[in-house]
GROMACS .gro file of C-alpha atoms in nm:
model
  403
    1UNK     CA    1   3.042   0.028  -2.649
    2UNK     CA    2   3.054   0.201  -2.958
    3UNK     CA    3   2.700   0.057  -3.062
    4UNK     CA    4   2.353   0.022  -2.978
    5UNK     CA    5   2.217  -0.291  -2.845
    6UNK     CA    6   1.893  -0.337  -2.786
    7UNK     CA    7   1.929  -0.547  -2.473
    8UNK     CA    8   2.192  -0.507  -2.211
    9UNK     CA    9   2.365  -0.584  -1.891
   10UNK     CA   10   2.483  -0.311  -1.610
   11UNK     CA   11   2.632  -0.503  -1.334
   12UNK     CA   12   2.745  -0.163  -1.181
   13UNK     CA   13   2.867  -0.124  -0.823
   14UNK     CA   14   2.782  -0.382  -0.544
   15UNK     CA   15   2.455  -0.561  -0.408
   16UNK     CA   16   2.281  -0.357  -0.208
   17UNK     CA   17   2.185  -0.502   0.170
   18UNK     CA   18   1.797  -0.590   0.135
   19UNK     CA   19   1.506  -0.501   0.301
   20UNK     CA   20   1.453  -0.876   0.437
   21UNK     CA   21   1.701  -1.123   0.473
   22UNK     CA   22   1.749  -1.377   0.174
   23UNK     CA   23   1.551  -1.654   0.378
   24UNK     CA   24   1.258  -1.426   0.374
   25UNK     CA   25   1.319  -1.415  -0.019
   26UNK     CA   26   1.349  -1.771  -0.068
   27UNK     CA   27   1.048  -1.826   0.141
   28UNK     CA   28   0.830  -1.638  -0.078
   29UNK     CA   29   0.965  -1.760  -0.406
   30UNK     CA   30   0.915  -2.123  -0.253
   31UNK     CA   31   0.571  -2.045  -0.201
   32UNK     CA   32   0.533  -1.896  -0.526
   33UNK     CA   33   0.693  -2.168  -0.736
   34UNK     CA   34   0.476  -2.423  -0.530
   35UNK     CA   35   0.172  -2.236  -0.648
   36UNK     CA   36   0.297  -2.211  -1.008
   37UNK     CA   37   0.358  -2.581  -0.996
   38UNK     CA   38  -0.070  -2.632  -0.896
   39UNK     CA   39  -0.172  -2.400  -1.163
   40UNK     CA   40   0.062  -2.567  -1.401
   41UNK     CA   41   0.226  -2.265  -1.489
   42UNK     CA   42   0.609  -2.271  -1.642
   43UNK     CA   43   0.686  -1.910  -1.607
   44UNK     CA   44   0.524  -1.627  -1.410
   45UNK     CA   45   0.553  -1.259  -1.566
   46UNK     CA   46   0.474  -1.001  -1.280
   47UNK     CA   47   0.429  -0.612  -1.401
   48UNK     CA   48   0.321  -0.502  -1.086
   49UNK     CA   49   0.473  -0.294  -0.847
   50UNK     CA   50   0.377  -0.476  -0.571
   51UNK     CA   51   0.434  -0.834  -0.730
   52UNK     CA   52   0.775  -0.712  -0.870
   53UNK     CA   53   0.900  -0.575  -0.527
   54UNK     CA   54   0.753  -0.799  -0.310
   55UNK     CA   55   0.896  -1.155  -0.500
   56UNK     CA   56   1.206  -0.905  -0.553
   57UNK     CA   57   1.297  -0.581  -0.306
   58UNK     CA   58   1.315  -0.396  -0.631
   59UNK     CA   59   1.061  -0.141  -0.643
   60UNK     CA   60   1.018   0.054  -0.971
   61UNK     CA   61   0.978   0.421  -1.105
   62UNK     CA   62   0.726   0.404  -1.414
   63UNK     CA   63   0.755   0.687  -1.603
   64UNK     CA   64   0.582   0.577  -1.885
   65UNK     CA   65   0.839   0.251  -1.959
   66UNK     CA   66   0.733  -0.098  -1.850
   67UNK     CA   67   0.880  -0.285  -1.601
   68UNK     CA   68   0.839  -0.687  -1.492
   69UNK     CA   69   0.992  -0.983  -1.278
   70UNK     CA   70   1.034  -1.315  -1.474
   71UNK     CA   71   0.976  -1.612  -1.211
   72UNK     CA   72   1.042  -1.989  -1.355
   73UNK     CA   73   1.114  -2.274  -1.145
   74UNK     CA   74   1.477  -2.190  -1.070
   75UNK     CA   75   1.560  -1.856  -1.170
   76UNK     CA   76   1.420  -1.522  -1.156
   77UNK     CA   77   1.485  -1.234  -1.310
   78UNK     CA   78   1.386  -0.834  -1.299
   79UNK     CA   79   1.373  -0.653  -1.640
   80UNK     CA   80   1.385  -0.293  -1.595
   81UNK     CA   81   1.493   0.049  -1.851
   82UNK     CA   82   1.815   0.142  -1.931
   83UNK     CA   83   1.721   0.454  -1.801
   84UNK     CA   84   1.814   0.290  -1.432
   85UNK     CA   85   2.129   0.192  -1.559
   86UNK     CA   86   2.217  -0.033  -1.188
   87UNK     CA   87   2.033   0.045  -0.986
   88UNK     CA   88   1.761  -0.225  -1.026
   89UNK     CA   89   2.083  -0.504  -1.079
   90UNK     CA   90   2.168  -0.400  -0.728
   91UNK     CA   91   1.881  -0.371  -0.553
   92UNK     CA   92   1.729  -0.711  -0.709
   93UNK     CA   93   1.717  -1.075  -0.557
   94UNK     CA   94   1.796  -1.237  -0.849
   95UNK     CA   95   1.937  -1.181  -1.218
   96UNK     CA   96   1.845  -0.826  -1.407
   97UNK     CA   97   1.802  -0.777  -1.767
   98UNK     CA   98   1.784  -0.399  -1.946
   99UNK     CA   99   1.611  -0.316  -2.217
  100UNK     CA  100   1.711   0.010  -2.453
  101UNK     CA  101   1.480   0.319  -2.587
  102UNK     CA  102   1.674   0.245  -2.894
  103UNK     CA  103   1.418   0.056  -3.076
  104UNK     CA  104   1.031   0.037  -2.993
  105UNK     CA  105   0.883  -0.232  -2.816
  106UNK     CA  106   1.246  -0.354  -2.645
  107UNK     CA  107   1.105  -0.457  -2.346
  108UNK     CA  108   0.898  -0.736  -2.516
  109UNK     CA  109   1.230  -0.882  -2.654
  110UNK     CA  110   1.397  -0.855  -2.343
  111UNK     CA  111   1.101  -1.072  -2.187
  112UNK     CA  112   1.172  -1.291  -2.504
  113UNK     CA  113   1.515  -1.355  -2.374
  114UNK     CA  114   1.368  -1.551  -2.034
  115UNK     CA  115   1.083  -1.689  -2.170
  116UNK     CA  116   1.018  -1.966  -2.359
  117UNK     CA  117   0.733  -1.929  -2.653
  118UNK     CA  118   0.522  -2.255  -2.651
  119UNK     CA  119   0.453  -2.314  -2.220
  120UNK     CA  120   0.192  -2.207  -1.994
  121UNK     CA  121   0.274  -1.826  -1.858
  122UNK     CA  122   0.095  -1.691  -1.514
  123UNK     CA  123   0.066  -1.308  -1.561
  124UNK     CA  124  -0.159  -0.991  -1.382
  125UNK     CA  125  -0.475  -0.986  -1.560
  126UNK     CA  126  -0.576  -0.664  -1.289
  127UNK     CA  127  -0.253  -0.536  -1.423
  128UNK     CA  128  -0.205  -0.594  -1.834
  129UNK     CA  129  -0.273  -0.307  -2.028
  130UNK     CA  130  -0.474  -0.427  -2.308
  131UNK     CA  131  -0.253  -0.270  -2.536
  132UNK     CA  132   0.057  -0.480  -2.385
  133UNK     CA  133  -0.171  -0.814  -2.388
  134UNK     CA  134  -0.152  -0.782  -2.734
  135UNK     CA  135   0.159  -0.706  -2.776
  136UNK     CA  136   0.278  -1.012  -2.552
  137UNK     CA  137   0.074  -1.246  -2.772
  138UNK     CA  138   0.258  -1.096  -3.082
  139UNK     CA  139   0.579  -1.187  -2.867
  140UNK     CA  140   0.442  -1.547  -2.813
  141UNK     CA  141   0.239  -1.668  -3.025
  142UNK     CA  142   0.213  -2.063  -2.900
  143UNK     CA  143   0.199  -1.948  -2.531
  144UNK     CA  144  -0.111  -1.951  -2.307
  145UNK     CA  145  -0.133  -1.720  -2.054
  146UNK     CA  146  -0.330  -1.726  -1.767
  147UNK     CA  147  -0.377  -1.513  -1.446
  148UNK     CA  148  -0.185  -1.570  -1.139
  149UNK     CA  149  -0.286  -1.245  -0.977
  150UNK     CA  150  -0.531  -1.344  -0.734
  151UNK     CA  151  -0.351  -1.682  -0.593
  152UNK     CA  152  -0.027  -1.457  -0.541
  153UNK     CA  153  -0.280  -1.181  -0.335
  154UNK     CA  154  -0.406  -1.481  -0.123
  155UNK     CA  155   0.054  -1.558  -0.065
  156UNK     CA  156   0.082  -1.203   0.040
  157UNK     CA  157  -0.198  -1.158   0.270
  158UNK     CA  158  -0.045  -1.403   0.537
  159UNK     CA  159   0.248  -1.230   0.730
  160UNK     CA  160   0.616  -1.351   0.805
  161UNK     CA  161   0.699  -1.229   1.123
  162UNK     CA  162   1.015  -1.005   0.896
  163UNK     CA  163   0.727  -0.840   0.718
  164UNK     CA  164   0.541  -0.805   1.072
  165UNK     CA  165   0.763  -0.653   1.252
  166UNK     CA  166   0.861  -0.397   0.958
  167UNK     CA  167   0.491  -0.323   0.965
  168UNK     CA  168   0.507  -0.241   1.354
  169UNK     CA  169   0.837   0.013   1.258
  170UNK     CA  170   0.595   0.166   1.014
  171UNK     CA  171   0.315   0.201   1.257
  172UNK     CA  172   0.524   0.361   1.552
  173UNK     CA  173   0.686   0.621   1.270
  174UNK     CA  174   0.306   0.737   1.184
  175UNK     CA  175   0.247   0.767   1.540
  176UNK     CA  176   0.558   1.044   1.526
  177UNK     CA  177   0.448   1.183   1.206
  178UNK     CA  178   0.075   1.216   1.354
  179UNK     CA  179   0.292   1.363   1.712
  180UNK     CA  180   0.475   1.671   1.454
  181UNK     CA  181   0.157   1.754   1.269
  182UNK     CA  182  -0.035   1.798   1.591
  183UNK     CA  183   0.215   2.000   1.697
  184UNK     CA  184   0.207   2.213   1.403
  185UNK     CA  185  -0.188   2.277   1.430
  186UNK     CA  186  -0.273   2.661   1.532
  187UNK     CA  187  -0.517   2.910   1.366
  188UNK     CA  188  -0.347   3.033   1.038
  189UNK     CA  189  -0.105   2.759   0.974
  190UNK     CA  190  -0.176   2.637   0.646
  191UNK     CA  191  -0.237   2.237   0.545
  192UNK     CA  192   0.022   2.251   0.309
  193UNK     CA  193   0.294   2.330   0.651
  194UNK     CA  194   0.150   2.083   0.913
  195UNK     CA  195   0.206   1.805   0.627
  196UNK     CA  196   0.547   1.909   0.589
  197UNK     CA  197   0.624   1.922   0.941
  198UNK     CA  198   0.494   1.557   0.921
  199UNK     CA  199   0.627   1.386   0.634
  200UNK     CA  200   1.017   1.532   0.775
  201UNK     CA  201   0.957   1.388   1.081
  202UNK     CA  202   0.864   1.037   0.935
  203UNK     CA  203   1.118   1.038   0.683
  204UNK     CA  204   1.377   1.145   0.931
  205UNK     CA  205   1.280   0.858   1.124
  206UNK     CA  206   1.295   0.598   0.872
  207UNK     CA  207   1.628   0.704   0.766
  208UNK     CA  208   1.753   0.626   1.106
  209UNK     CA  209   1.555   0.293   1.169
  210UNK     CA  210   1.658   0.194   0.811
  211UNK     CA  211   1.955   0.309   0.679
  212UNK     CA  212   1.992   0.093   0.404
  213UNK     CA  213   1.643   0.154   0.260
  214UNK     CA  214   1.560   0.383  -0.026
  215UNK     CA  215   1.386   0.662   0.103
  216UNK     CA  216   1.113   0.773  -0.097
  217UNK     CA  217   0.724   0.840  -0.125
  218UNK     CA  218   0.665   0.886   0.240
  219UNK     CA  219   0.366   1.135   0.253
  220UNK     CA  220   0.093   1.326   0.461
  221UNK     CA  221  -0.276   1.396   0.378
  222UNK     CA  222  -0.338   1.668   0.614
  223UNK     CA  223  -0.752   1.805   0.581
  224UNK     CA  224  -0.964   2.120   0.710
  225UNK     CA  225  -1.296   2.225   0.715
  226UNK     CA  226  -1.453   2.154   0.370
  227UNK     CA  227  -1.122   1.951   0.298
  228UNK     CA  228  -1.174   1.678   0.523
  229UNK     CA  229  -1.486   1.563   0.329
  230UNK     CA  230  -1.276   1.312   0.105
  231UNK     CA  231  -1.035   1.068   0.277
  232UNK     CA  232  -0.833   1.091   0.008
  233UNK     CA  233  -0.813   1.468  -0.068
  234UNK     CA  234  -0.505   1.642  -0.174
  235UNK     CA  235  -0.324   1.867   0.095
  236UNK     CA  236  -0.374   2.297  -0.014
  237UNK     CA  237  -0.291   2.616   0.067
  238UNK     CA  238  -0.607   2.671   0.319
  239UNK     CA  239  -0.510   2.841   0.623
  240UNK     CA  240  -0.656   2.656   0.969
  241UNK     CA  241  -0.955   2.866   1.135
  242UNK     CA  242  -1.054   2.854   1.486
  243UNK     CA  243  -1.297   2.550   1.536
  244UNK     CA  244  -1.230   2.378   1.233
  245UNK     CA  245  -1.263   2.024   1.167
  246UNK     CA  246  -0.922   1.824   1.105
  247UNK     CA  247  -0.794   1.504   0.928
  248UNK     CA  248  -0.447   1.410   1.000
  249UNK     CA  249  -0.357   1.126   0.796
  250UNK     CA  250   0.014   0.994   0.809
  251UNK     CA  251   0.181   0.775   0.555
  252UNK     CA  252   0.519   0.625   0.632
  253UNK     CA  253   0.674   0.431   0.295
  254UNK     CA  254   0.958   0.152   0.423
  255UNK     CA  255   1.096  -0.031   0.115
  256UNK     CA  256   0.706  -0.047  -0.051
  257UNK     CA  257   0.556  -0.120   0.255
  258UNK     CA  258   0.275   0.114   0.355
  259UNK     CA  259   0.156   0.178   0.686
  260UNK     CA  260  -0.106   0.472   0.815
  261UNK     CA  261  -0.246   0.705   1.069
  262UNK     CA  262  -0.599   0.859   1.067
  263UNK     CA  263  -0.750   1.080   1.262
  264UNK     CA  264  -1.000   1.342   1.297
  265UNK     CA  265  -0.907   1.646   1.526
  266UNK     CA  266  -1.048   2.020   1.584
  267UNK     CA  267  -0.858   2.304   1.576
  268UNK     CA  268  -0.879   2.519   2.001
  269UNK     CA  269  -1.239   2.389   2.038
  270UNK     CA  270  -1.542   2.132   1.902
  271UNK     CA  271  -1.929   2.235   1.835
  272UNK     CA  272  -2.219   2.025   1.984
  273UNK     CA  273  -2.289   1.907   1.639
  274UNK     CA  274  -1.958   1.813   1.530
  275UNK     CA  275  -1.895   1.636   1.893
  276UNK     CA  276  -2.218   1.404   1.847
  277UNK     CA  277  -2.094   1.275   1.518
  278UNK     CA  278  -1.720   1.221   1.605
  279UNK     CA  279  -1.874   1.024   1.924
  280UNK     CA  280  -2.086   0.823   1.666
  281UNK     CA  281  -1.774   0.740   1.475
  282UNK     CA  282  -1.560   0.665   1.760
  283UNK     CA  283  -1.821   0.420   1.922
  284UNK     CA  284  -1.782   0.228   1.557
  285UNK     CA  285  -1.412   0.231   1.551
  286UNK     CA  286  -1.436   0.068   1.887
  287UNK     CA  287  -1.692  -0.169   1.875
  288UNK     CA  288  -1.481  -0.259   1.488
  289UNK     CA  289  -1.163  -0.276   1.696
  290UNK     CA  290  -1.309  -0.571   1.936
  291UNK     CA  291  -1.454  -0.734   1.608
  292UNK     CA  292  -1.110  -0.822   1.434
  293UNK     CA  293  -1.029  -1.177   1.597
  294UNK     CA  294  -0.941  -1.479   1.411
  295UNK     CA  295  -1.214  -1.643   1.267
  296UNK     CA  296  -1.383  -1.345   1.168
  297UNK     CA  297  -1.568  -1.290   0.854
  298UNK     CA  298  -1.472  -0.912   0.699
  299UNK     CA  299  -1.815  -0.928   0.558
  300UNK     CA  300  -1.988  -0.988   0.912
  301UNK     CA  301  -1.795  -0.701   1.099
  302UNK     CA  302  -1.883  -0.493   0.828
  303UNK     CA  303  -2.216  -0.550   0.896
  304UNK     CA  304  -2.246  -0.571   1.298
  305UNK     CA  305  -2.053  -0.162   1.240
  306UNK     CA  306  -2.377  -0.122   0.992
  307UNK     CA  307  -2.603  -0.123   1.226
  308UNK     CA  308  -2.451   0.089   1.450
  309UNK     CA  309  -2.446   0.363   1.231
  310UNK     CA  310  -2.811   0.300   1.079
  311UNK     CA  311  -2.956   0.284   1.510
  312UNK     CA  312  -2.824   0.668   1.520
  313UNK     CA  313  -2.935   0.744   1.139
  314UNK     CA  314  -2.605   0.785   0.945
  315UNK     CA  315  -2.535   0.474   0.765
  316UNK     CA  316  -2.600   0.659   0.425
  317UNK     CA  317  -2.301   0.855   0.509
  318UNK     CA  318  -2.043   0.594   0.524
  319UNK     CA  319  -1.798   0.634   0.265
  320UNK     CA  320  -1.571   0.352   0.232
  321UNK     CA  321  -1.515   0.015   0.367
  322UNK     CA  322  -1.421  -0.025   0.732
  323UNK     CA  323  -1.052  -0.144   0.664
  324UNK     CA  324  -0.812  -0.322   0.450
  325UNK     CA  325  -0.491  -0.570   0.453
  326UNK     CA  326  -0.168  -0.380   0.482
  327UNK     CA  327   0.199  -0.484   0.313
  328UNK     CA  328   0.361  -0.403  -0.056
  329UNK     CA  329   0.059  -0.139  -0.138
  330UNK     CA  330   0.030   0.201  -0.162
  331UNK     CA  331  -0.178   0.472  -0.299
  332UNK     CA  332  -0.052   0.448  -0.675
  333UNK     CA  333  -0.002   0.094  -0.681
  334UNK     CA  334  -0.307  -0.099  -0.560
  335UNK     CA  335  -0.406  -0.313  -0.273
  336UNK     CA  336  -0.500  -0.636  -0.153
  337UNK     CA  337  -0.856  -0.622  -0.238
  338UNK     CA  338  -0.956  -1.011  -0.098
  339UNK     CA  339  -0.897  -0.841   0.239
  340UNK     CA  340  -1.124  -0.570   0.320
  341UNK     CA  341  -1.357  -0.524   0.588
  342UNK     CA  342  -1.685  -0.439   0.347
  343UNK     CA  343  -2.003  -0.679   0.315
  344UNK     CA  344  -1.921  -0.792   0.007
  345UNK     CA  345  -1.583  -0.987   0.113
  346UNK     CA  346  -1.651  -1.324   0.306
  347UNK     CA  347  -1.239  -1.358   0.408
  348UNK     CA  348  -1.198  -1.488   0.689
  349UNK     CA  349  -0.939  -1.353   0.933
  350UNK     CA  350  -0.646  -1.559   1.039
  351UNK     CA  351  -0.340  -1.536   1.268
  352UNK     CA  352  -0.063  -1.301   1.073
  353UNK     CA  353  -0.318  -1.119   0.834
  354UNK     CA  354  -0.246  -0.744   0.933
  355UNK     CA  355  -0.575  -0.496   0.874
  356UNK     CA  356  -0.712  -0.129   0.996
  357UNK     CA  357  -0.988  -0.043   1.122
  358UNK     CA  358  -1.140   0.282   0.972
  359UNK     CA  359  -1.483   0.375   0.965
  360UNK     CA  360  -1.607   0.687   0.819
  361UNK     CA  361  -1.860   0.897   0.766
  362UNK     CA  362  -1.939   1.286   0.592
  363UNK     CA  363  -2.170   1.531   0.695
  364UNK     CA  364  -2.198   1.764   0.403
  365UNK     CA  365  -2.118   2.155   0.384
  366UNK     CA  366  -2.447   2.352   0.537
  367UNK     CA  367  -2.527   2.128   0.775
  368UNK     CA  368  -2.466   2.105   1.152
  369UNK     CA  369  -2.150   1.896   1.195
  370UNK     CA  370  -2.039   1.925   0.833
  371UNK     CA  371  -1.666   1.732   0.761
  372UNK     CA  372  -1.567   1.416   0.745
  373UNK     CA  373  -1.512   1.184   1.030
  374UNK     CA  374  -1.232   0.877   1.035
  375UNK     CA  375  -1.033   0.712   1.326
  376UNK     CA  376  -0.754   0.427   1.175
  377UNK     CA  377  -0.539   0.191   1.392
  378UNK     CA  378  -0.367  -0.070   1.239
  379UNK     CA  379  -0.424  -0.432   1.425
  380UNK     CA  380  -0.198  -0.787   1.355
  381UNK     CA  381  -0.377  -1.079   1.373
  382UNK     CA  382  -0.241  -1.341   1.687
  383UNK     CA  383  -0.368  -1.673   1.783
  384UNK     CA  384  -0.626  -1.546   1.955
  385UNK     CA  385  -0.683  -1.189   1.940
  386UNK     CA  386  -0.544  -0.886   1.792
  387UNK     CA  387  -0.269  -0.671   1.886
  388UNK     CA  388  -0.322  -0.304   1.837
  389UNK     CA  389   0.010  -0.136   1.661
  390UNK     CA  390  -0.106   0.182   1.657
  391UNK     CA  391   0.001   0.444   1.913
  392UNK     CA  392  -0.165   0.767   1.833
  393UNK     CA  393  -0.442   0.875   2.063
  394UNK     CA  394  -0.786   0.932   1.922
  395UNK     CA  395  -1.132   1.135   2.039
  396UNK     CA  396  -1.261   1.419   2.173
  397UNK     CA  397  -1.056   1.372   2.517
  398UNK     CA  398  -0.699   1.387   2.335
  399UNK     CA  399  -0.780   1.551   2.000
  400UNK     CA  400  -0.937   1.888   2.050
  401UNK     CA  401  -0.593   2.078   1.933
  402UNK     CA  402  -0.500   2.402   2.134
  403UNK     CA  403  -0.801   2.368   2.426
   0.00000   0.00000   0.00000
């Protein structure tokens, strides 16, 4: 090539093997093109990460360039940088298309190339950049586009038993991620070390369980003292005291898929105060993990939990909702919001949905107890019931570290 070109093709190298196998694929497309074919929709554009990998196995690195998945009625297509050179060609079910640097706003011609100005386009609303809604209308000027986000949430929230059973993997590698970082817990160890100790163990793991799998964003949240007040607080350099409250919070990553482990622990011994408030929160995550049954609404377990914490006086320090749907999410690329155990979702559960259960609550520096509180086991959805995939032990009996 001694040119240019503003769109290309890199076919370079073979197909990779796929997370799932092609049935699974086909399955999902199916019920995708089905839906498309309701809404009246001749072309879906996905710019998600979790739409693009999930319709697709390819999962994307941003980096400031845009990426999407072009779905019609028989093909589809993944349009990714030129900065990826073949990697997305080979990792994608289906076609790819690249796009150049070369000249601004290539990736909007490359979506020109599999789309057809003049139909009826499904896109992301929760994902489109206003900036890049404008710039797609430039692109197609006689095409309406509407929002397919939420119907393609409701697809993913029902399991295949291939997605299921990758979700159990996940579940059993946080349970050896949670096993290192207790481990690792002693006075003067730093955060920053226990999650290390953690995230090698998990990602050693899935390497073995999955050796064709990209291995990447596996992580660990591990919390002290002050630290644990956040669920969501960045591991530091604070070195573990004697007596200190604990969050260990595991992440294993397979192929997109996110799975967790949370749990509170104390470093050689627990206070009075601390133990009445981790008994409060286990008798929640309890009476939370006999609520999740089909038939269920997430709104009414959310509430039964409620009153639980308001009978002992520490409802006001709840901080999130009691769960949430697991699959294609993670922390940087969304969720499935429709499916979350808080009182203003009125879901109801069904056989294959896949949610935690994870109540907690903060007790504020100063006062007796202070730190934040939070059990999480992961549950799938049966005919009947719910099967508990999480393995880690939780409480006072199990958790007190170095007793």
């Amino acid at each position: 090539m001694n040119q240019l070109e503003d769109i290309i093709v890199i076919r370079n190298g073979e197909r990779v093997e796929n997370t799932f196998p092609r049935a699974e694929y086909e399955r999902r497309l199916a019920a995708l093109r089905t839906q498309m074919a309701v809404d009246g929709i001749d072309t879906t554009l996905f710019s998600s990460y979790h739409n693009i990998n999930y319709y697709s196995d390819f999962l994307f690195c941003h980096f400031g360039r845009f990426y999407a998945l072009v779905v019609d009625h028989e093909n589809q297509t993944s349009v990714s940088a030129n900065i990826d050179a073949g990697q997305p060609w080979r990792r994608t079910v289906g076609d790819n298309l690249i796009y150049t640097d070369w000249t601004r706003d290539n990736y909007f011609r490359a979506l020109q190339k599999l789309i057809k100005d003049g139909g009826r386009v499904g896109i992301e609303y929760d994902h489109m950049t206003l900036q890049n809604m404008e710039k797609l209308k430039a692109a197609f000027p006689k095409t309406e586009f509407v929002d397919i986000a939420a119907a393609c949430m409701k697809l993913r929230m029902i399991k295949s038993e291939a997605e299921i059973d990758l979700i159990k993997h996940g579940a059993n590698v946080a349970d050896i991620g949670g096993a290192a970082c207790a481990q690792a817990i002693a006075p003067g160890v730093p955060e920053h070390e226990i999650a290390i100790a953690s995230t090698d163990a998990m990602v050693r793991e899935i390497a073995k369980r999955f050796p064709h799998s990209e291995i990447r964003d596996t992580w660990t949240w591990f919390q002290s003292g002050i630290n644990t007040d956040g669920a969501h607080n960045p591991v530091t350099t604070r070195k573990l005291e004697s007596g200190d409250i604990l969050s260990l919070n595991c992440f294993p990553m397979i192929a997109g898929y996110y799975t967790a482990l949370e749990r509170t622990l104390f470093c050689d011994h627990v206070s009075d105060a601390h133990l009445k408030y981790w008994q409060i929160n286990v008798e929640v995550h309890e009476r939370g993990l006999e609520l999740i049954k089909p038939g269920a609404r997430c709104c009414d377990i959310a509430n039964e939990l409620n009153e639980i914490y308001r009978s002992y006086g520490v409802l006001g320090r709840r901080t999130f909702g009691y769960g949430h749907s697991f699959g294609v999410l993670s922390h940087y690329y969304g969720r499935e919001a429709g499916l979350e155990l808080r009182e203003d979702i009125d879901t109801v559960l069904e056989p294959n949905m896949v949610v935690s259960m994870e109540p907690m609550i903060m007790i504020p520096e100063g006062e007796p107890g202070a730190g934040g509180y939070r059990e999480h086991d992961i549950l799938v959805l049966t005919e009947d019931g719910a099967e508990n995939i999480t393995g880690f032990p939780y409480g006072p009996e199990r958790n007190v570290i170095g007793m």
